Amino acid sequence: MKHASKLIRQHILALLADGQFHSGEVIAQEVGLSRTAVAGHISQLADWGLDVFKVKGKGYRLNRSFTLLNADKIKKYVRKSQLAVIDVAPVLESTNTEVKKRIANNRDELANGDTVLAEIQTAGRGRHGRTWLAPVGGSLTFSMYWSFPDGYQSMAGLSLLVGVAICDALQKIGVNDAQVKWPNDIYLGNKKLAGILIEVEGQIGATAHCVIGVGLNVHVPVDEYDVGQPHTDLSAALNSETDRNRLAAKIIESLWDHLDGFAHSGFGKYVAIWESLDLFADKKIVLQMGEKRFCGIDRGVDASGALLVETEDGITRFHGGEVSLRGY
């Protein structure tokens, strides 16, 4: 029953994606259900972030049309050869959770670079357990698998490396001024464009099975969505509609390329690149770690990915915390 509901919602989503009106009666005929059942499915999609409205006598329509994510199209745009699977799901609890399930159930069948994208996330997460919700069709949300046989210590600086890879991909589509905010955010014009959430499965001393989650704003108008902090999107930066399938291919390809290099050489060779993209380079910052608060000047990062902060006592290295310019 659960699988059948997913297929029905996927069908309804595909019908509505053109941005035109579709009567409840026609949708009901298409999916083989009653109009009441269709209304229930659309209500659930709306609860998950689908911007749909109903007009009496006309039916249902989305606020804006969008092109659905399509695994075959993404693969067509990817030029780099990699033994990896690219899957697109219409609805998932969270792409990170999905990849973690695959690690638990069949990790031997996973390959580095395997990627799962979702059109809708019903329980997306950000750092520190925050909820991360995105408008349907207006974001790019995906998770990638990568294993590190040498364990946790070989992953030092990984979230920073992912930021470098995303900025590299964005440059290839004409966004040249994206910056990184330590340790795992992408900013554009001092506003958040994308976030990174890395989770690791595995025992200390054994292979680290890594899940790299990315959420990027493609069409998230500031006047329509409040995400709890200043944000921007690619449509505002490019003044045009972004092909999410082509964008996904560029980012996935860039991650494959940079992760290969990172796995062989570590973060050291990427330090200078990251620092050239640093949003707070040489600025006075505040670092909040739980109840503790540290003030100083951002002096970049080291080969382990630690933030270097210049204080009255000299350079201090930090491996965790929230960085801001506020209140200093």
Tab-separated table of C-alpha atoms in Angstrom:
chain	number	residue	atom	x	y	z
A	1	MET	CA	0.000	0.000	0.000
A	2	LYS	CA	2.835	2.359	0.911
A	3	HIS	CA	4.568	1.711	-2.418
A	4	ALA	CA	1.275	2.235	-4.294
A	5	SER	CA	0.772	5.607	-2.584
A	6	LYS	CA	4.277	6.693	-3.607
A	7	LEU	CA	3.585	5.798	-7.238
A	8	ILE	CA	0.263	7.667	-7.190
A	9	ARG	CA	1.866	10.797	-5.722
A	10	GLN	CA	4.682	10.562	-8.254
A	11	HIS	CA	2.076	10.409	-11.045
A	12	ILE	CA	0.149	13.393	-9.637
A	13	LEU	CA	3.374	15.372	-9.247
A	14	ALA	CA	4.305	14.650	-12.868
A	15	LEU	CA	0.862	15.804	-14.056
A	16	LEU	CA	0.972	19.063	-12.091
A	17	ALA	CA	4.609	19.925	-12.921
A	18	ASP	CA	3.609	21.750	-16.132
A	19	GLY	CA	2.049	24.563	-14.080
A	20	GLN	CA	-1.315	24.277	-15.836
A	21	PHE	CA	-4.749	23.627	-14.336
A	22	HIS	CA	-5.767	19.979	-14.009
A	23	SER	CA	-9.275	19.112	-12.861
A	24	GLY	CA	-9.687	16.691	-9.989
A	25	GLU	CA	-11.837	14.531	-12.279
A	26	VAL	CA	-9.124	14.207	-14.950
A	27	ILE	CA	-6.434	13.493	-12.359
A	28	ALA	CA	-8.703	10.873	-10.788
A	29	GLN	CA	-9.155	9.166	-14.166
A	30	GLU	CA	-5.388	9.264	-14.807
A	31	VAL	CA	-4.473	7.604	-11.507
A	32	GLY	CA	-7.545	5.364	-11.188
A	33	LEU	CA	-8.857	6.801	-7.923
A	34	SER	CA	-11.828	8.792	-6.671
A	35	ARG	CA	-11.641	12.591	-6.616
A	36	THR	CA	-11.763	12.445	-2.813
A	37	ALA	CA	-8.728	10.132	-2.733
A	38	VAL	CA	-6.899	12.432	-5.164
A	39	ALA	CA	-7.653	15.415	-2.923
A	40	GLY	CA	-6.119	13.501	-0.016
A	41	HIS	CA	-2.925	12.768	-1.932
A	42	ILE	CA	-2.617	16.391	-3.081
A	43	SER	CA	-3.172	17.563	0.505
A	44	GLN	CA	-0.308	15.340	1.625
A	45	LEU	CA	1.945	16.686	-1.143
A	46	ALA	CA	1.058	20.224	-0.051
A	47	ASP	CA	1.990	19.359	3.555
A	48	TRP	CA	5.383	18.225	2.218
A	49	GLY	CA	6.003	21.558	0.500
A	50	LEU	CA	4.260	21.363	-2.883
A	51	ASP	CA	2.993	24.866	-3.682
A	52	VAL	CA	-0.416	23.872	-5.093
A	53	PHE	CA	-3.691	25.745	-5.072
A	54	LYS	CA	-7.228	24.879	-6.104
A	55	VAL	CA	-9.706	27.013	-8.074
A	56	LYS	CA	-13.331	25.940	-8.218
A	57	GLY	CA	-14.320	24.907	-11.719
A	58	LYS	CA	-10.688	24.733	-12.914
A	59	GLY	CA	-8.977	22.267	-10.624
A	60	TYR	CA	-5.459	22.142	-9.226
A	61	ARG	CA	-2.426	24.076	-10.331
A	62	LEU	CA	1.115	24.703	-9.084
A	63	ASN	CA	2.336	28.224	-8.352
A	64	ARG	CA	5.046	27.668	-10.971
A	65	SER	CA	5.988	24.951	-13.416
A	66	PHE	CA	9.216	23.005	-13.017
A	67	THR	CA	11.084	20.158	-14.664
A	68	LEU	CA	11.161	16.997	-12.619
A	69	LEU	CA	14.497	15.478	-11.692
A	70	ASN	CA	15.294	12.574	-13.988
A	71	ALA	CA	18.095	10.065	-13.416
A	72	ASP	CA	18.553	9.318	-17.134
A	73	LYS	CA	18.916	13.022	-17.963
A	74	ILE	CA	21.419	13.545	-15.164
A	75	LYS	CA	23.496	10.574	-16.352
A	76	LYS	CA	23.432	11.935	-19.898
A	77	TYR	CA	24.952	15.224	-18.718
A	78	VAL	CA	27.673	13.525	-16.642
A	79	ARG	CA	30.888	13.213	-18.655
A	80	LYS	CA	33.183	11.681	-16.041
A	81	SER	CA	33.281	7.884	-15.946
A	82	GLN	CA	32.518	6.407	-12.536
A	83	LEU	CA	31.157	3.054	-11.425
A	84	ALA	CA	28.370	4.710	-9.475
A	85	VAL	CA	24.583	4.614	-9.408
A	86	ILE	CA	22.430	7.743	-9.697
A	87	ASP	CA	18.868	7.315	-8.399
A	88	VAL	CA	15.992	9.799	-8.222
A	89	ALA	CA	13.119	9.249	-5.779
A	90	PRO	CA	9.941	11.349	-5.867
A	91	VAL	CA	9.473	11.229	-2.072
A	92	LEU	CA	11.922	10.288	0.672
A	93	GLU	CA	12.087	10.937	4.390
A	94	SER	CA	15.629	12.191	3.792
A	95	THR	CA	18.282	11.361	1.211
A	96	ASN	CA	20.866	10.950	3.988
A	97	THR	CA	18.584	8.484	5.762
A	98	GLU	CA	18.088	6.555	2.512
A	99	VAL	CA	21.836	6.174	1.908
A	100	LYS	CA	22.356	5.164	5.552
A	101	LYS	CA	19.729	2.433	5.073
A	102	ARG	CA	21.621	1.187	2.025
A	103	ILE	CA	24.855	1.130	4.034
A	104	ALA	CA	23.152	-0.929	6.756
A	105	ASN	CA	21.470	-3.360	4.360
A	106	ASN	CA	23.923	-3.869	1.490
A	107	ARG	CA	27.111	-1.867	1.971
A	108	ASP	CA	29.067	-4.437	-0.058
A	109	GLU	CA	27.032	-3.453	-3.116
A	110	LEU	CA	27.646	0.288	-2.758
A	111	ALA	CA	30.246	2.061	-4.878
A	112	ASN	CA	31.974	5.369	-4.191
A	113	GLY	CA	29.904	8.137	-5.744
A	114	ASP	CA	26.530	6.374	-5.538
A	115	THR	CA	23.988	9.209	-5.358
A	116	VAL	CA	20.337	9.488	-4.326
A	117	LEU	CA	18.314	12.592	-5.196
A	118	ALA	CA	14.802	13.394	-3.967
A	119	GLU	CA	12.109	15.658	-5.333
A	120	ILE	CA	10.462	15.806	-1.905
A	121	GLN	CA	12.032	15.281	1.526
A	122	THR	CA	9.527	14.804	4.338
A	123	ALA	CA	12.095	14.965	7.161
A	124	GLY	CA	15.174	16.714	5.784
A	125	ARG	CA	17.840	17.625	8.325
A	126	GLY	CA	20.499	20.263	8.693
A	127	ARG	CA	23.303	20.520	11.207
A	128	HIS	CA	22.585	20.029	14.929
A	129	GLY	CA	19.302	18.260	14.111
A	130	ARG	CA	17.659	21.295	12.557
A	131	THR	CA	14.787	20.691	10.161
A	132	TRP	CA	15.600	21.459	6.537
A	133	LEU	CA	12.533	21.920	4.339
A	134	ALA	CA	12.717	22.963	0.705
A	135	PRO	CA	10.015	23.973	-1.785
A	136	VAL	CA	9.221	21.140	-4.173
A	137	GLY	CA	10.909	21.713	-7.528
A	138	GLY	CA	12.810	24.678	-6.112
A	139	SER	CA	15.799	22.928	-4.624
A	140	LEU	CA	18.406	20.299	-5.330
A	141	THR	CA	18.642	17.802	-2.481
A	142	PHE	CA	20.817	14.713	-2.688
A	143	SER	CA	23.199	12.458	-0.790
A	144	MET	CA	26.346	10.703	-2.008
A	145	TYR	CA	28.125	7.656	-0.610
A	146	TRP	CA	31.900	7.469	-0.215
A	147	SER	CA	34.002	5.052	1.809
A	148	PHE	CA	37.322	5.714	3.520
A	149	PRO	CA	39.154	2.428	4.256
A	150	ASP	CA	41.624	4.186	6.572
A	151	GLY	CA	38.823	5.300	8.853
A	152	TYR	CA	37.794	8.571	10.426
A	153	GLN	CA	41.266	10.115	10.485
A	154	SER	CA	41.439	10.052	6.667
A	155	MET	CA	38.261	12.179	6.439
A	156	ALA	CA	39.731	15.302	8.075
A	157	GLY	CA	38.567	18.366	6.147
A	158	LEU	CA	35.911	16.489	4.159
A	159	SER	CA	33.083	19.022	4.613
A	160	LEU	CA	35.437	21.807	3.463
A	161	LEU	CA	36.449	19.767	0.410
A	162	VAL	CA	32.768	19.294	-0.502
A	163	GLY	CA	32.308	23.083	-0.355
A	164	VAL	CA	35.230	23.556	-2.751
A	165	ALA	CA	33.754	20.973	-5.153
A	166	ILE	CA	30.327	22.674	-5.151
A	167	CYS	CA	31.842	26.123	-5.788
A	168	ASP	CA	33.841	24.625	-8.661
A	169	ALA	CA	30.658	23.205	-10.195
A	170	LEU	CA	28.820	26.516	-9.754
A	171	GLN	CA	31.600	28.343	-11.613
A	172	LYS	CA	30.961	26.037	-14.577
A	173	ILE	CA	27.360	27.254	-14.828
A	174	GLY	CA	28.322	30.926	-14.540
A	175	VAL	CA	28.152	31.546	-10.788
A	176	ASN	CA	31.649	32.830	-10.117
A	177	ASP	CA	31.317	34.516	-6.735
A	178	ALA	CA	30.058	31.718	-4.475
A	179	GLN	CA	31.964	31.502	-1.183
A	180	VAL	CA	32.395	28.991	1.628
A	181	LYS	CA	31.528	29.543	5.299
A	182	TRP	CA	33.337	27.243	7.703
A	183	PRO	CA	32.675	24.422	8.091
A	184	ASN	CA	29.927	23.471	5.661
A	185	ASP	CA	27.871	26.231	4.028
A	186	ILE	CA	27.948	27.877	0.606
A	187	TYR	CA	27.149	31.594	0.442
A	188	LEU	CA	26.373	33.978	-2.388
A	189	GLY	CA	26.295	37.714	-1.746
A	190	ASN	CA	26.515	37.138	2.019
A	191	LYS	CA	23.387	34.976	1.929
A	192	LYS	CA	23.153	31.205	2.287
A	193	LEU	CA	22.832	29.291	-0.982
A	194	ALA	CA	23.542	25.714	0.096
A	195	GLY	CA	24.262	23.558	3.111
A	196	ILE	CA	26.229	20.365	3.599
A	197	LEU	CA	25.490	17.626	6.144
A	198	ILE	CA	28.014	14.808	6.509
A	199	GLU	CA	27.206	11.680	8.502
A	200	VAL	CA	29.430	8.668	9.069
A	201	GLU	CA	28.632	5.012	9.706
A	202	GLY	CA	31.260	2.550	10.941
A	203	GLN	CA	33.411	1.616	13.900
A	204	ILE	CA	36.539	3.429	15.031
A	205	GLY	CA	39.548	1.800	13.371
A	206	ALA	CA	37.468	0.321	10.531
A	207	THR	CA	36.320	1.625	7.145
A	208	ALA	CA	34.322	4.842	7.480
A	209	HIS	CA	31.158	4.758	5.362
A	210	CYS	CA	30.360	8.368	4.633
A	211	VAL	CA	27.087	10.046	3.607
A	212	ILE	CA	27.504	13.468	2.012
A	213	GLY	CA	24.212	15.371	2.030
A	214	VAL	CA	23.720	18.556	0.002
A	215	GLY	CA	20.776	20.955	-0.110
A	216	LEU	CA	20.967	23.825	-2.611
A	217	ASN	CA	18.440	26.607	-3.269
A	218	VAL	CA	17.529	26.749	-6.951
A	219	HIS	CA	14.255	28.712	-6.853
A	220	VAL	CA	13.443	29.781	-3.280
A	221	PRO	CA	12.194	33.393	-3.524
A	222	VAL	CA	13.066	35.437	-0.440
A	223	ASP	CA	9.591	37.005	-0.300
A	224	GLU	CA	7.871	33.600	-0.316
A	225	TYR	CA	9.999	31.461	1.983
A	226	ASP	CA	11.428	32.081	5.441
A	227	VAL	CA	14.208	29.602	6.154
A	228	GLY	CA	15.286	31.194	9.429
A	229	GLN	CA	18.271	33.105	8.037
A	230	PRO	CA	19.138	35.322	5.061
A	231	HIS	CA	19.151	33.145	1.952
A	232	THR	CA	19.420	33.386	-1.818
A	233	ASP	CA	18.981	31.086	-4.801
A	234	LEU	CA	20.436	30.373	-8.221
A	235	SER	CA	17.505	31.866	-10.132
A	236	ALA	CA	18.252	35.254	-8.521
A	237	ALA	CA	21.969	34.927	-9.288
A	238	LEU	CA	21.523	33.885	-12.908
A	239	ASN	CA	18.289	35.801	-13.669
A	240	SER	CA	17.024	32.661	-15.377
A	241	GLU	CA	15.537	29.265	-14.652
A	242	THR	CA	18.191	26.668	-13.836
A	243	ASP	CA	18.051	23.181	-15.358
A	244	ARG	CA	18.244	21.122	-12.172
A	245	ASN	CA	19.219	17.945	-14.031
A	246	ARG	CA	22.199	19.652	-15.654
A	247	LEU	CA	23.076	21.326	-12.338
A	248	ALA	CA	22.935	17.982	-10.520
A	249	ALA	CA	25.244	16.443	-13.118
A	250	LYS	CA	27.790	19.264	-12.755
A	251	ILE	CA	27.861	19.001	-8.953
A	252	ILE	CA	27.956	15.187	-8.886
A	253	GLU	CA	30.764	15.157	-11.435
A	254	SER	CA	32.725	17.765	-9.481
A	255	LEU	CA	32.289	15.793	-6.250
A	256	TRP	CA	33.481	12.574	-7.901
A	257	ASP	CA	36.552	14.367	-9.203
A	258	HIS	CA	37.475	16.177	-5.989
A	259	LEU	CA	36.689	13.227	-3.707
A	260	ASP	CA	39.024	11.022	-5.736
A	261	GLY	CA	41.805	13.561	-5.201
A	262	PHE	CA	40.923	14.003	-1.525
A	263	ALA	CA	40.934	10.241	-0.902
A	264	HIS	CA	44.460	9.982	-2.326
A	265	SER	CA	46.040	13.182	-0.979
A	266	GLY	CA	43.924	14.476	1.911
A	267	PHE	CA	42.750	18.061	2.338
A	268	GLY	CA	46.201	19.649	2.358
A	269	LYS	CA	46.344	20.442	-1.349
A	270	TYR	CA	42.910	22.097	-1.168
A	271	VAL	CA	43.686	24.481	1.709
A	272	ALA	CA	44.717	27.396	-0.534
A	273	ILE	CA	41.647	26.931	-2.753
A	274	TRP	CA	39.312	26.882	0.261
A	275	GLU	CA	40.947	29.994	1.715
A	276	SER	CA	40.510	31.848	-1.593
A	277	LEU	CA	36.755	31.203	-1.236
A	278	ASP	CA	36.494	31.948	2.516
A	279	LEU	CA	33.561	34.266	3.264
A	280	PHE	CA	35.148	35.566	6.481
A	281	ALA	CA	38.816	35.671	5.428
A	282	ASP	CA	40.796	38.074	7.675
A	283	LYS	CA	37.587	39.349	9.277
A	284	LYS	CA	36.744	39.637	12.959
A	285	ILE	CA	34.558	36.683	13.862
A	286	VAL	CA	32.721	35.088	16.760
A	287	LEU	CA	32.928	31.323	17.235
A	288	GLN	CA	30.198	29.847	19.409
A	289	MET	CA	30.892	26.401	20.900
A	290	GLY	CA	28.027	25.442	23.170
A	291	GLU	CA	28.071	27.951	26.013
A	292	LYS	CA	31.596	29.138	25.166
A	293	ARG	CA	32.265	32.095	22.894
A	294	PHE	CA	35.575	32.948	21.248
A	295	CYS	CA	36.440	36.134	19.373
A	296	GLY	CA	39.294	36.677	16.950
A	297	ILE	CA	40.305	37.057	13.319
A	298	ASP	CA	39.681	34.346	10.724
A	299	ARG	CA	43.114	33.257	9.450
A	300	GLY	CA	41.982	30.369	7.258
A	301	VAL	CA	42.238	26.621	7.852
A	302	ASP	CA	44.892	23.950	8.215
A	303	ALA	CA	45.325	20.583	6.483
A	304	SER	CA	42.966	18.925	8.997
A	305	GLY	CA	40.168	21.368	8.172
A	306	ALA	CA	40.454	23.153	11.519
A	307	LEU	CA	39.581	26.854	11.577
A	308	LEU	CA	42.536	29.073	12.512
A	309	VAL	CA	41.523	31.998	14.692
A	310	GLU	CA	43.961	34.696	15.745
A	311	THR	CA	43.335	35.844	19.306
A	312	GLU	CA	45.370	37.813	21.841
A	313	ASP	CA	47.059	34.515	22.752
A	314	GLY	CA	48.080	33.717	19.164
A	315	ILE	CA	46.583	31.274	16.640
A	316	THR	CA	44.017	28.819	18.033
A	317	ARG	CA	42.690	25.818	16.068
A	318	PHE	CA	38.991	24.931	16.224
A	319	HIS	CA	37.367	21.751	14.911
A	320	GLY	CA	33.766	22.651	15.757
A	321	GLY	CA	31.459	25.559	16.413
A	322	GLU	CA	29.285	28.164	14.702
A	323	VAL	CA	31.002	31.127	13.051
A	324	SER	CA	29.449	34.574	12.622
A	325	LEU	CA	30.296	38.254	12.365
A	326	ARG	CA	27.545	39.284	14.730
A	327	GLY	CA	28.083	41.053	18.032
A	328	TYR	CA	31.759	41.779	17.664
